[in-house]
Short mmCIF file of C-alpha atoms and ligand atoms in Angstrom, two decimals:
data_model
loop_
_atom_site.label_atom_id
_atom_site.label_comp_id
_atom_site.label_asym_id
_atom_site.label_seq_id
_atom_site.Cartn_x
_atom_site.Cartn_y
_atom_site.Cartn_z
CA MET A 1 8.31 -19.63 24.21
CA SER A 2 7.73 -23.13 22.86
CA THR A 3 4.48 -23.59 24.78
CA GLN A 4 3.04 -20.23 23.82
CA THR A 5 0.48 -19.41 21.13
CA VAL A 6 0.63 -16.47 18.75
CA VAL A 7 -2.51 -15.77 16.74
CA VAL A 8 -2.07 -13.55 13.68
CA VAL A 9 -5.34 -12.10 12.40
CA GLY A 10 -5.23 -11.12 8.72
CA SER A 11 -3.69 -13.29 6.01
CA SER A 12 -2.19 -10.88 3.51
CA VAL A 13 1.32 -9.50 3.39
CA GLY A 14 1.41 -8.05 6.92
CA GLY A 15 0.09 -11.24 8.56
CA VAL A 16 2.04 -13.70 6.43
CA ARG A 17 5.34 -11.86 6.78
CA THR A 18 4.84 -11.58 10.55
CA ALA A 19 4.29 -15.33 10.80
CA GLN A 20 7.39 -16.04 8.72
CA ALA A 21 9.45 -13.57 10.75
CA LEU A 22 8.28 -15.16 14.03
CA ARG A 23 9.72 -18.49 12.90
CA ARG A 24 12.92 -16.78 11.71
CA GLU A 25 13.26 -15.17 15.13
CA GLY A 26 13.02 -18.63 16.68
CA PHE A 27 9.42 -18.73 17.88
CA ALA A 28 8.72 -22.44 18.34
CA GLY A 29 5.22 -22.36 19.81
CA ARG A 30 1.79 -22.66 18.20
CA LEU A 31 1.29 -20.19 15.36
CA VAL A 32 -2.19 -19.62 13.88
CA LEU A 33 -2.95 -17.41 10.87
CA VAL A 34 -6.60 -16.36 10.56
CA GLY A 35 -7.96 -14.93 7.30
CA GLU A 36 -11.43 -13.80 6.37
CA GLU A 37 -10.99 -14.62 2.68
CA SER A 38 -11.00 -18.28 1.69
CA ALA A 39 -8.43 -17.68 -1.06
CA ALA A 40 -4.88 -18.70 -0.18
CA PRO A 41 -2.95 -15.64 1.06
CA TYR A 42 -2.19 -13.37 -1.92
CA ASP A 43 -0.46 -10.10 -2.61
CA LYS A 44 -2.22 -6.84 -3.48
CA PRO A 45 0.13 -4.64 -5.60
CA PRO A 46 -0.29 -6.73 -8.79
CA LEU A 47 -4.08 -6.30 -8.57
CA SER A 48 -3.97 -2.87 -10.26
CA LYS A 49 -1.11 -3.91 -12.55
CA GLN A 50 -0.41 -7.39 -13.98
CA TYR A 51 -3.55 -9.09 -12.64
CA LEU A 52 -5.92 -6.40 -13.90
CA ALA A 53 -4.06 -6.49 -17.24
CA GLY A 54 -4.72 -10.24 -17.46
CA GLU A 55 -0.98 -10.91 -17.62
CA TRP A 56 -0.76 -12.86 -14.35
CA GLN A 57 -2.87 -15.71 -13.03
CA PRO A 58 -3.80 -15.81 -9.31
CA ASP A 59 -0.99 -18.30 -8.52
CA ARG A 60 1.61 -15.56 -9.26
CA LEU A 61 0.10 -13.53 -6.41
CA ALA A 62 0.56 -16.27 -3.82
CA LEU A 63 2.15 -15.21 -0.53
CA LEU A 64 1.98 -18.53 1.32
CA THR A 65 0.96 -21.86 -0.15
CA GLU A 66 -0.49 -24.64 1.97
CA GLU A 67 2.79 -26.56 1.63
CA ALA A 68 4.80 -23.54 2.75
CA ALA A 69 2.48 -23.08 5.72
CA THR A 70 2.94 -26.74 6.68
CA ALA A 71 6.71 -26.46 6.33
CA LEU A 72 6.61 -23.43 8.65
CA ASP A 73 4.23 -25.16 11.05
CA VAL A 74 1.64 -22.40 10.64
CA GLU A 75 -2.01 -23.39 11.19
CA LEU A 76 -4.07 -21.71 8.48
CA ARG A 77 -7.62 -20.77 9.43
CA LEU A 78 -8.87 -19.29 6.16
CA GLY A 79 -12.40 -18.30 5.19
CA VAL A 80 -13.29 -17.28 8.73
CA ALA A 81 -13.27 -13.73 10.05
CA ALA A 82 -12.25 -12.74 13.55
CA VAL A 83 -15.30 -11.00 14.97
CA ARG A 84 -14.17 -10.05 18.46
CA LEU A 85 -11.11 -9.71 20.62
CA ASP A 86 -11.45 -10.44 24.33
CA VAL A 87 -8.34 -8.82 25.75
CA ALA A 88 -8.98 -9.88 29.37
CA ALA A 89 -9.53 -13.54 28.43
CA GLN A 90 -6.76 -13.42 25.75
CA GLN A 91 -9.10 -14.87 23.17
CA VAL A 92 -9.96 -14.24 19.52
CA LEU A 93 -13.57 -15.05 18.67
CA LEU A 94 -14.26 -16.31 15.17
CA ALA A 95 -17.29 -15.92 12.88
CA ASP A 96 -17.86 -19.71 12.91
CA GLY A 97 -18.28 -19.64 16.70
CA GLY A 98 -14.78 -20.92 17.38
CA THR A 99 -12.32 -19.29 19.74
CA LEU A 100 -8.54 -19.09 19.77
CA ASP A 101 -6.61 -18.55 23.00
CA TYR A 102 -3.45 -16.53 22.64
CA ASP A 103 -0.38 -15.45 24.51
CA HIS A 104 0.16 -12.76 21.88
CA VAL A 105 -2.13 -11.64 19.09
CA VAL A 106 -0.99 -9.71 16.02
CA ILE A 107 -3.65 -7.62 14.31
CA ALA A 108 -2.94 -7.52 10.56
CA THR A 109 -6.44 -6.95 9.22
CA GLY A 110 -5.35 -4.25 6.79
CA ALA A 111 -7.77 -1.94 5.10
CA THR A 112 -10.83 -1.90 2.86
CA ALA A 113 -11.35 0.29 -0.18
CA ARG A 114 -13.34 3.37 0.79
CA PRO A 115 -16.75 2.54 -0.67
CA SER A 116 -18.16 4.61 -3.51
CA PRO A 117 -20.44 7.30 -2.06
CA TRP A 118 -22.34 7.16 -5.36
CA ARG A 119 -24.59 4.15 -5.12
CA VAL A 120 -25.83 2.56 -8.33
CA ASP A 121 -26.90 -1.03 -8.93
CA SER A 122 -24.04 -2.12 -11.16
CA GLY A 123 -20.99 -0.99 -13.10
CA VAL A 124 -19.23 0.92 -10.29
CA HIS A 125 -16.18 -0.82 -8.81
CA VAL A 126 -13.40 -0.50 -6.25
CA ILE A 127 -10.13 -2.48 -6.16
CA ARG A 128 -8.87 -4.11 -3.00
CA THR A 129 -9.33 -7.86 -3.38
CA LEU A 130 -8.98 -10.49 -6.09
CA SER A 131 -12.74 -10.75 -6.40
CA ASP A 132 -13.01 -6.94 -6.78
CA VAL A 133 -10.70 -7.15 -9.80
CA ASP A 134 -12.52 -10.18 -11.21
CA GLY A 135 -15.77 -8.19 -11.06
CA LEU A 136 -14.16 -5.17 -12.71
CA ARG A 137 -12.62 -7.29 -15.45
CA ALA A 138 -15.98 -8.90 -16.20
CA ASP A 139 -17.50 -5.47 -16.83
CA LEU A 140 -14.46 -4.27 -18.80
CA ALA A 141 -14.82 -7.28 -21.08
CA ALA A 142 -18.10 -5.82 -22.35
CA GLY A 143 -16.11 -2.84 -23.72
CA GLY A 144 -16.95 0.86 -23.63
CA PRO A 145 -15.45 3.95 -22.01
CA VAL A 146 -14.19 3.91 -18.43
CA VAL A 147 -14.12 6.70 -15.86
CA VAL A 148 -11.61 6.35 -13.03
CA VAL A 149 -12.50 8.48 -10.02
CA GLY A 150 -9.35 9.18 -8.00
CA GLY A 151 -5.80 9.86 -9.17
CA GLY A 152 -3.94 8.29 -6.24
CA VAL A 153 -1.69 5.24 -6.62
CA ILE A 154 -4.50 2.76 -7.23
CA GLY A 155 -6.61 5.00 -9.51
CA ALA A 156 -3.65 6.16 -11.60
CA GLU A 157 -2.19 2.66 -11.93
CA ALA A 158 -5.56 1.20 -12.87
CA ALA A 159 -6.15 4.01 -15.39
CA ALA A 160 -2.83 3.14 -17.07
CA THR A 161 -3.60 -0.59 -17.05
CA ILE A 162 -7.16 -0.18 -18.38
CA ARG A 163 -5.89 2.16 -21.10
CA GLY A 164 -3.39 -0.57 -21.99
CA LEU A 165 -6.36 -2.91 -22.47
CA GLY A 166 -7.60 -0.54 -25.20
CA HIS A 167 -10.39 1.32 -23.38
CA GLU A 168 -11.10 5.02 -23.59
CA VAL A 169 -10.26 6.21 -20.06
CA THR A 170 -10.95 9.46 -18.22
CA MET A 171 -9.32 10.02 -14.82
CA VAL A 172 -11.00 12.54 -12.50
CA ASP A 173 -9.70 13.95 -9.22
CA PRO A 174 -10.47 17.13 -7.26
CA LEU A 175 -6.76 17.49 -6.42
CA ALA A 176 -4.49 19.33 -8.83
CA THR A 177 -2.23 16.46 -9.96
CA PRO A 178 -1.99 12.65 -9.72
CA LEU A 179 -0.48 11.08 -6.57
CA ALA A 180 -0.80 14.51 -4.95
CA ARG A 181 -0.53 13.13 -1.40
CA LEU A 182 2.71 11.31 -2.21
CA VAL A 183 4.58 13.56 -4.62
CA GLY A 184 4.50 17.26 -5.35
CA PRO A 185 3.40 18.93 -8.58
CA GLU A 186 6.97 18.78 -9.91
CA VAL A 187 6.38 15.03 -10.37
CA GLY A 188 2.57 15.09 -10.59
CA ARG A 189 2.41 17.36 -13.64
CA PRO A 190 4.76 15.29 -15.83
CA LEU A 191 2.93 12.18 -14.60
CA GLU A 192 -0.36 13.66 -15.77
CA GLU A 193 1.32 14.45 -19.11
CA LEU A 194 2.44 10.82 -19.33
CA HIS A 195 -1.18 9.71 -18.93
CA ARG A 196 -2.31 12.16 -21.60
CA ARG A 197 0.42 11.05 -24.02
CA ASN A 198 -0.85 7.51 -23.56
CA GLY A 199 -4.39 8.59 -24.42
CA VAL A 200 -5.99 8.98 -20.97
CA GLU A 201 -8.23 12.04 -20.63
CA THR A 202 -7.50 13.78 -17.33
CA ARG A 203 -9.76 16.04 -15.31
CA PHE A 204 -7.71 17.16 -12.30
CA GLY A 205 -9.05 19.89 -10.05
CA VAL A 206 -12.61 18.70 -10.71
CA GLY A 207 -14.81 16.65 -8.36
CA VAL A 208 -17.63 14.20 -8.96
CA GLU A 209 -21.15 15.42 -8.27
CA GLY A 210 -22.94 12.13 -8.86
CA ILE A 211 -23.06 8.85 -10.77
CA GLU A 212 -26.23 7.39 -12.29
CA GLY A 213 -27.29 4.50 -14.49
CA LYS A 214 -26.17 0.91 -14.62
CA ALA A 215 -23.30 -1.18 -16.01
CA GLY A 216 -22.79 -0.33 -19.67
CA ASP A 217 -24.81 2.87 -19.43
CA LEU A 218 -23.52 5.17 -16.68
CA THR A 219 -23.18 8.93 -16.43
CA VAL A 220 -20.68 10.69 -14.21
CA ALA A 221 -21.61 14.30 -13.43
CA LEU A 222 -18.65 16.52 -12.56
CA THR A 223 -18.65 19.60 -10.36
CA ASP A 224 -17.84 21.83 -13.35
CA GLY A 225 -21.10 20.78 -15.03
CA THR A 226 -19.55 18.27 -17.45
CA VAL A 227 -21.28 14.90 -17.77
CA LEU A 228 -19.13 11.92 -18.79
CA ALA A 229 -20.60 8.76 -20.30
CA ALA A 230 -19.10 5.50 -19.05
CA ALA A 231 -19.71 1.79 -19.42
CA THR A 232 -17.71 1.13 -16.24
CA VAL A 233 -16.56 3.34 -13.37
CA LEU A 234 -13.69 2.59 -11.01
CA VAL A 235 -13.68 4.50 -7.74
CA GLY A 236 -10.23 4.72 -6.09
CA ILE A 237 -10.67 7.20 -3.27
CA GLY A 238 -8.59 5.71 -0.51
CA ALA A 239 -8.92 3.01 2.12
CA LEU A 240 -10.30 2.58 5.62
CA PRO A 241 -8.61 0.44 8.30
CA ASN A 242 -10.34 -2.85 9.13
CA ASP A 243 -10.71 -2.16 12.84
CA ALA A 244 -14.50 -2.33 13.37
CA TRP A 245 -14.23 -5.89 14.76
CA LEU A 246 -12.24 -4.45 17.67
CA ALA A 247 -14.94 -1.94 18.65
CA ASP A 248 -15.78 -3.57 22.00
CA SER A 249 -12.30 -4.92 22.72
CA GLY A 250 -11.39 -2.08 25.04
CA LEU A 251 -8.37 -1.29 22.86
CA LEU A 252 -7.84 2.28 21.76
CA VAL A 253 -8.98 2.21 18.13
CA ASP A 254 -8.94 5.48 16.25
CA ASN A 255 -8.21 5.32 12.53
CA GLY A 256 -6.44 2.01 13.21
CA VAL A 257 -5.13 0.24 16.30
CA VAL A 258 -3.24 2.82 18.35
CA CYS A 259 0.18 1.42 19.29
CA ASP A 260 3.32 2.50 21.09
CA ARG A 261 6.74 2.82 19.47
CA TYR A 262 7.14 -0.98 19.58
CA CYS A 263 3.89 -1.49 17.61
CA ARG A 264 2.22 -2.85 20.74
CA ALA A 265 -1.35 -1.75 21.47
CA VAL A 266 -1.26 1.04 24.03
CA ASP A 267 -3.72 -0.86 26.26
CA SER A 268 -2.25 -4.36 26.20
CA ASP A 269 1.29 -5.68 26.02
CA ARG A 270 0.01 -8.89 24.41
CA VAL A 271 -1.65 -7.21 21.44
CA TRP A 272 0.37 -5.95 18.47
CA ALA A 273 -0.53 -4.46 15.10
CA VAL A 274 1.19 -4.38 11.71
CA GLY A 275 0.51 -3.04 8.23
CA ASP A 276 -2.33 -0.86 7.00
CA VAL A 277 -4.35 -1.26 10.23
CA ALA A 278 -1.55 -0.19 12.60
CA ARG A 279 -1.28 3.37 13.86
CA TRP A 280 1.90 3.49 15.83
CA GLN A 281 4.04 6.10 17.55
CA ASP A 282 6.98 6.47 15.23
CA PRO A 283 9.56 7.98 17.65
CA ARG A 284 10.48 10.64 15.04
CA TYR A 285 7.01 12.19 14.85
CA PRO A 286 4.80 14.05 17.32
CA THR A 287 1.76 11.84 16.74
CA GLU A 288 0.98 8.27 15.69
CA VAL A 289 1.09 7.44 11.99
CA ARG A 290 -0.64 4.85 9.82
CA VAL A 291 1.03 3.87 6.55
CA GLU A 292 -0.63 2.03 3.65
CA HIS A 293 2.44 0.77 1.82
CA TRP A 294 3.58 -2.77 1.13
CA THR A 295 7.15 -2.43 2.41
CA ASN A 296 5.89 -0.97 5.68
CA ALA A 297 3.70 -4.04 6.26
CA VAL A 298 6.72 -6.32 5.70
CA GLU A 299 9.13 -4.35 7.87
CA GLN A 300 6.60 -3.80 10.63
CA GLY A 301 5.90 -7.55 10.67
CA ALA A 302 9.61 -8.21 11.16
CA ALA A 303 9.80 -5.60 13.94
CA VAL A 304 6.80 -7.04 15.78
CA ALA A 305 8.11 -10.60 15.47
CA HIS A 306 11.40 -9.48 16.99
CA ASN A 307 9.66 -7.69 19.84
CA ILE A 308 7.41 -10.66 20.65
CA VAL A 309 10.30 -13.12 20.71
CA HIS A 310 12.79 -10.81 22.46
CA PRO A 311 10.85 -8.90 25.12
CA ALA A 312 14.11 -7.92 26.85
CA ASP A 313 15.35 -6.24 23.66
CA LEU A 314 12.33 -4.24 22.47
CA ARG A 315 13.11 -2.16 19.38
CA ALA A 316 11.23 0.97 18.40
CA TYR A 317 9.94 0.88 14.84
CA ALA A 318 11.13 3.86 12.76
CA PRO A 319 11.26 2.77 9.13
CA LEU A 320 12.61 4.62 6.16
CA GLU A 321 9.46 5.40 4.14
CA TYR A 322 9.38 3.61 0.79
CA VAL A 323 6.70 3.05 -1.83
CA TRP A 324 6.72 2.26 -5.52
CA SER A 325 4.21 2.67 -8.31
CA ASP A 326 4.30 1.37 -11.89
CA GLN A 327 2.48 3.33 -14.59
CA TYR A 328 3.15 2.69 -18.30
CA HIS A 329 6.95 2.49 -18.58
CA TRP A 330 7.48 4.59 -15.42
CA LYS A 331 8.79 2.67 -12.45
CA MET A 332 8.49 5.25 -9.71
CA GLN A 333 10.16 4.79 -6.33
CA ILE A 334 9.59 7.18 -3.49
CA VAL A 335 11.98 7.19 -0.54
CA GLY A 336 11.81 9.30 2.61
CA HIS A 337 9.84 12.50 2.55
CA ALA A 338 9.29 13.56 -1.01
CA SER A 339 6.96 16.53 -1.62
CA ARG A 340 7.29 17.69 2.02
CA GLY A 341 10.88 18.89 1.46
CA ALA A 342 11.73 22.58 1.75
CA ARG A 343 13.12 22.65 -1.81
CA HIS A 344 13.90 20.23 -4.58
CA VAL A 345 16.28 19.64 -7.48
CA THR A 346 15.41 17.59 -10.55
CA VAL A 347 18.18 15.55 -12.16
CA GLY A 348 17.25 14.35 -15.64
CA ASP A 349 14.05 15.16 -17.53
CA LEU A 350 10.68 13.78 -16.41
CA SER A 351 9.15 14.74 -19.76
CA ALA A 352 11.71 12.92 -21.91
CA GLU A 353 10.94 9.57 -23.53
CA PRO A 354 12.31 7.22 -22.44
CA THR A 355 12.38 8.68 -18.95
CA ARG A 356 15.09 8.43 -16.36
CA ALA A 357 15.07 11.14 -13.73
CA ALA A 358 15.13 11.84 -10.02
CA VAL A 359 13.64 14.63 -7.95
CA LEU A 360 15.64 15.14 -4.76
CA TYR A 361 14.19 16.96 -1.76
CA ALA A 362 15.99 18.91 0.98
CA ASP A 363 14.78 19.47 4.51
CA ASP A 364 14.91 22.79 6.37
CA ASP A 365 18.40 22.00 7.66
CA GLY A 366 19.85 21.53 4.17
CA ARG A 367 19.98 17.75 4.37
CA LEU A 368 18.49 15.17 2.03
CA ALA A 369 14.82 14.58 3.00
CA GLY A 370 13.67 12.22 0.27
CA ALA A 371 13.68 11.31 -3.40
CA VAL A 372 11.34 10.33 -6.20
CA THR A 373 13.03 8.35 -8.92
CA VAL A 374 11.66 7.27 -12.28
CA ASN A 375 13.40 4.29 -13.91
CA TRP A 376 16.51 5.03 -11.88
CA PRO A 377 16.88 2.39 -9.16
CA LYS A 378 20.53 3.33 -8.59
CA VAL A 379 19.42 6.69 -7.18
CA THR A 380 16.78 4.95 -5.08
CA VAL A 381 19.43 2.72 -3.54
CA ALA A 382 21.81 5.66 -3.02
CA SER A 383 19.01 7.70 -1.40
CA ARG A 384 18.10 4.86 0.94
CA ARG A 385 21.73 4.51 1.98
CA ALA A 386 22.19 8.24 2.44
CA LEU A 387 18.93 8.88 4.31
CA GLY A 388 19.86 6.51 7.14
CA PRO A 389 22.90 8.39 8.47
CA GLY A 390 21.83 11.68 6.81
CA ILE A 391 23.72 13.63 4.16
CA ASP A 392 24.21 17.23 3.10
CA PHE A 393 21.74 17.92 0.28
CA GLU A 394 24.18 19.62 -2.12
CA GLU A 395 26.69 16.83 -1.64
CA PHE A 396 24.05 14.23 -2.51
CA VAL A 397 22.88 16.19 -5.58
CA ALA A 398 26.51 16.29 -6.79
CA GLN A 399 26.79 12.51 -6.24
CA VAL A 400 23.68 11.89 -8.33
CA HIS A 401 24.92 14.17 -11.12
CA ALA A 402 28.16 12.18 -11.13
CA LEU A 403 26.41 8.83 -11.66
CA PRO A 404 27.31 7.29 -15.02
CA ALA A 405 24.71 7.94 -17.73
CA LYS A 406 23.00 4.82 -19.02
CA ALA A 407 20.02 4.91 -21.36
CA PRO A 408 16.81 3.59 -19.78
CA ALA A 409 14.72 0.96 -21.55
CA GLN A 410 12.45 2.04 -24.38
CA PRO A 411 8.85 2.77 -23.33
CA ARG A 412 6.06 0.34 -24.12
CA ALA A 413 3.18 2.02 -25.91
CA ALA A 414 -0.27 1.72 -24.31
CA GLY A 415 -3.52 1.18 -26.14
C1 FAD B 1 -4.65 -2.57 -5.85
C2 FAD B 1 -3.54 -2.24 -4.90
C3 FAD B 1 -2.28 -1.88 -5.39
C4 FAD B 1 -1.24 -1.55 -4.52
N1 FAD B 1 -0.04 -1.21 -5.03
C5 FAD B 1 0.98 -0.89 -4.19
C6 FAD B 1 2.26 -0.53 -4.70
O1 FAD B 1 2.48 -0.48 -5.92
N2 FAD B 1 3.23 -0.24 -3.80
C7 FAD B 1 3.04 -0.27 -2.45
O2 FAD B 1 3.96 0.02 -1.68
N3 FAD B 1 1.83 -0.59 -1.95
C8 FAD B 1 0.81 -0.91 -2.78
N4 FAD B 1 -0.42 -1.25 -2.27
C9 FAD B 1 -0.61 -1.24 -0.81
C10 FAD B 1 -0.22 -2.58 -0.19
O3 FAD B 1 -0.71 -3.64 -0.95
C11 FAD B 1 -0.79 -2.62 1.23
O4 FAD B 1 -0.10 -1.64 1.98
C12 FAD B 1 -0.62 -3.99 1.87
O5 FAD B 1 -1.42 -4.95 1.21
C13 FAD B 1 -1.02 -3.95 3.34
O6 FAD B 1 -0.96 -5.22 3.86
P1 FAD B 1 -1.79 -5.67 5.15
O7 FAD B 1 -1.50 -7.11 5.32
O8 FAD B 1 -1.54 -4.72 6.24
O9 FAD B 1 -3.32 -5.44 4.75
P2 FAD B 1 -4.24 -6.06 3.63
O10 FAD B 1 -3.43 -6.30 2.39
O11 FAD B 1 -5.42 -5.19 3.54
O12 FAD B 1 -4.64 -7.47 4.20
C14 FAD B 1 -5.46 -7.62 5.33
C15 FAD B 1 -6.02 -9.03 5.33
O13 FAD B 1 -6.79 -9.20 6.51
C16 FAD B 1 -8.01 -9.83 6.19
N5 FAD B 1 -9.01 -9.44 7.21
C17 FAD B 1 -9.62 -8.24 7.35
N6 FAD B 1 -10.46 -8.26 8.41
C18 FAD B 1 -10.36 -9.48 8.96
C19 FAD B 1 -10.97 -10.12 10.09
N7 FAD B 1 -11.82 -9.47 10.90
N8 FAD B 1 -10.63 -11.41 10.34
C20 FAD B 1 -9.76 -12.07 9.56
N9 FAD B 1 -9.16 -11.53 8.48
C21 FAD B 1 -9.44 -10.25 8.19
C22 FAD B 1 -8.34 -9.32 4.81
O14 FAD B 1 -9.24 -10.18 4.15
C23 FAD B 1 -6.94 -9.32 4.16
O15 FAD B 1 -6.63 -10.56 3.61
C24 FAD B 1 -1.47 -1.58 -3.13
C25 FAD B 1 -2.74 -1.93 -2.62
C26 FAD B 1 -3.75 -2.27 -3.50
C27 FAD B 1 -5.10 -2.63 -2.95
#
């Protein structure tokens, strides 16, 4: 494949890790990485954590420096968006009028924060990019109370971080508990308690009716008639795949690029997708899935690189689901299918300080389905190992109970 060209569109973790994996797999041809943002490729998870807290500078977020790209023989085309894909001509069209011919193209354009439906001139933010967080931090610097709309991973993490910066924070979500789409109430309720113990006001089960005003002087009207005053509002209500640029490509695009089990677009065997924008047919499920987690972007990139370089040995992509979230002193790790299990057992106490606990989930057949661990990486590792081959649920619970007790680190106080 030394005379071939692979164009990777999207320069965050999915795109960068695909490019690196292509070289690891032995791809020796031309490799181009296209990115809309002019910033050097950077990582997203620290944006709601260390970067928002002001603890890390942008260089700690770097995914691929210019030197590393040169060493890998990757052509970086940053600061220019791909605006069209011509599948028949095998060409990517760029916003600056340029074109890139490809033998294979990998779509890694990720997702965008779902925009706030409540339009005001200033003071309302989302978090997806470095510049989003810079804008939020500029408003936070002026002080005053903060309302966080959305109690998913990004909203809940940002609420914890902003509280740590000393702000009064209220978190609002129409769902019953934080992270409700990822973990059940058995984890969500103690997590809400953790926020409250750290001084965050929580309003779960209540929606937002409207937001008015401007930066420094906003009001957030809730569906129960309450009106909250805020200097700054953060809206964390999910993400939308960046697939609009493919609208006239002829590819099947429906909540992401629809792919087969090899992460190859269903309409073209030269088009692949990875990360938040990919909706692929995981062989274990009846319909295609799209996953917005960091580890998925990395593993899918590796799978696609393998499949491009080894067309005679195509491998279906069926990852073990994994996501983490850091809030206050809680390091949560979620493996497999938490919350969707038929029943669960909690080992340890999620309300104790310091916390070290695991909630283990069984499937309908009495086997381990997934786990949520808090400050207990040993159980995460054991769950990952056990979920591959499968294990009887009771046997796994007994194994976790038998793990040696070791006190977790002391919590850091927020505020
Ligand atoms: C604040 C925040 C915190 C997170 N925390 C966690 C966490 O704790 N744990 C976890 O597992 N996951 C976390 N995630 C999710 C994780 O970061 C994403 O799943 C991951 O970034 C997806 O990578 P990606 O490369 O597919 O997409 P993205 O990271 O969205 O990157 C896509 C890239 O493509 C570029 N692009 C878009 N359109 C075009 C175009 N037309 N042409 C060229 N370039 C384009 C974008 O500018 C961007 O650089 C977090 C996400 C955010 C935003």
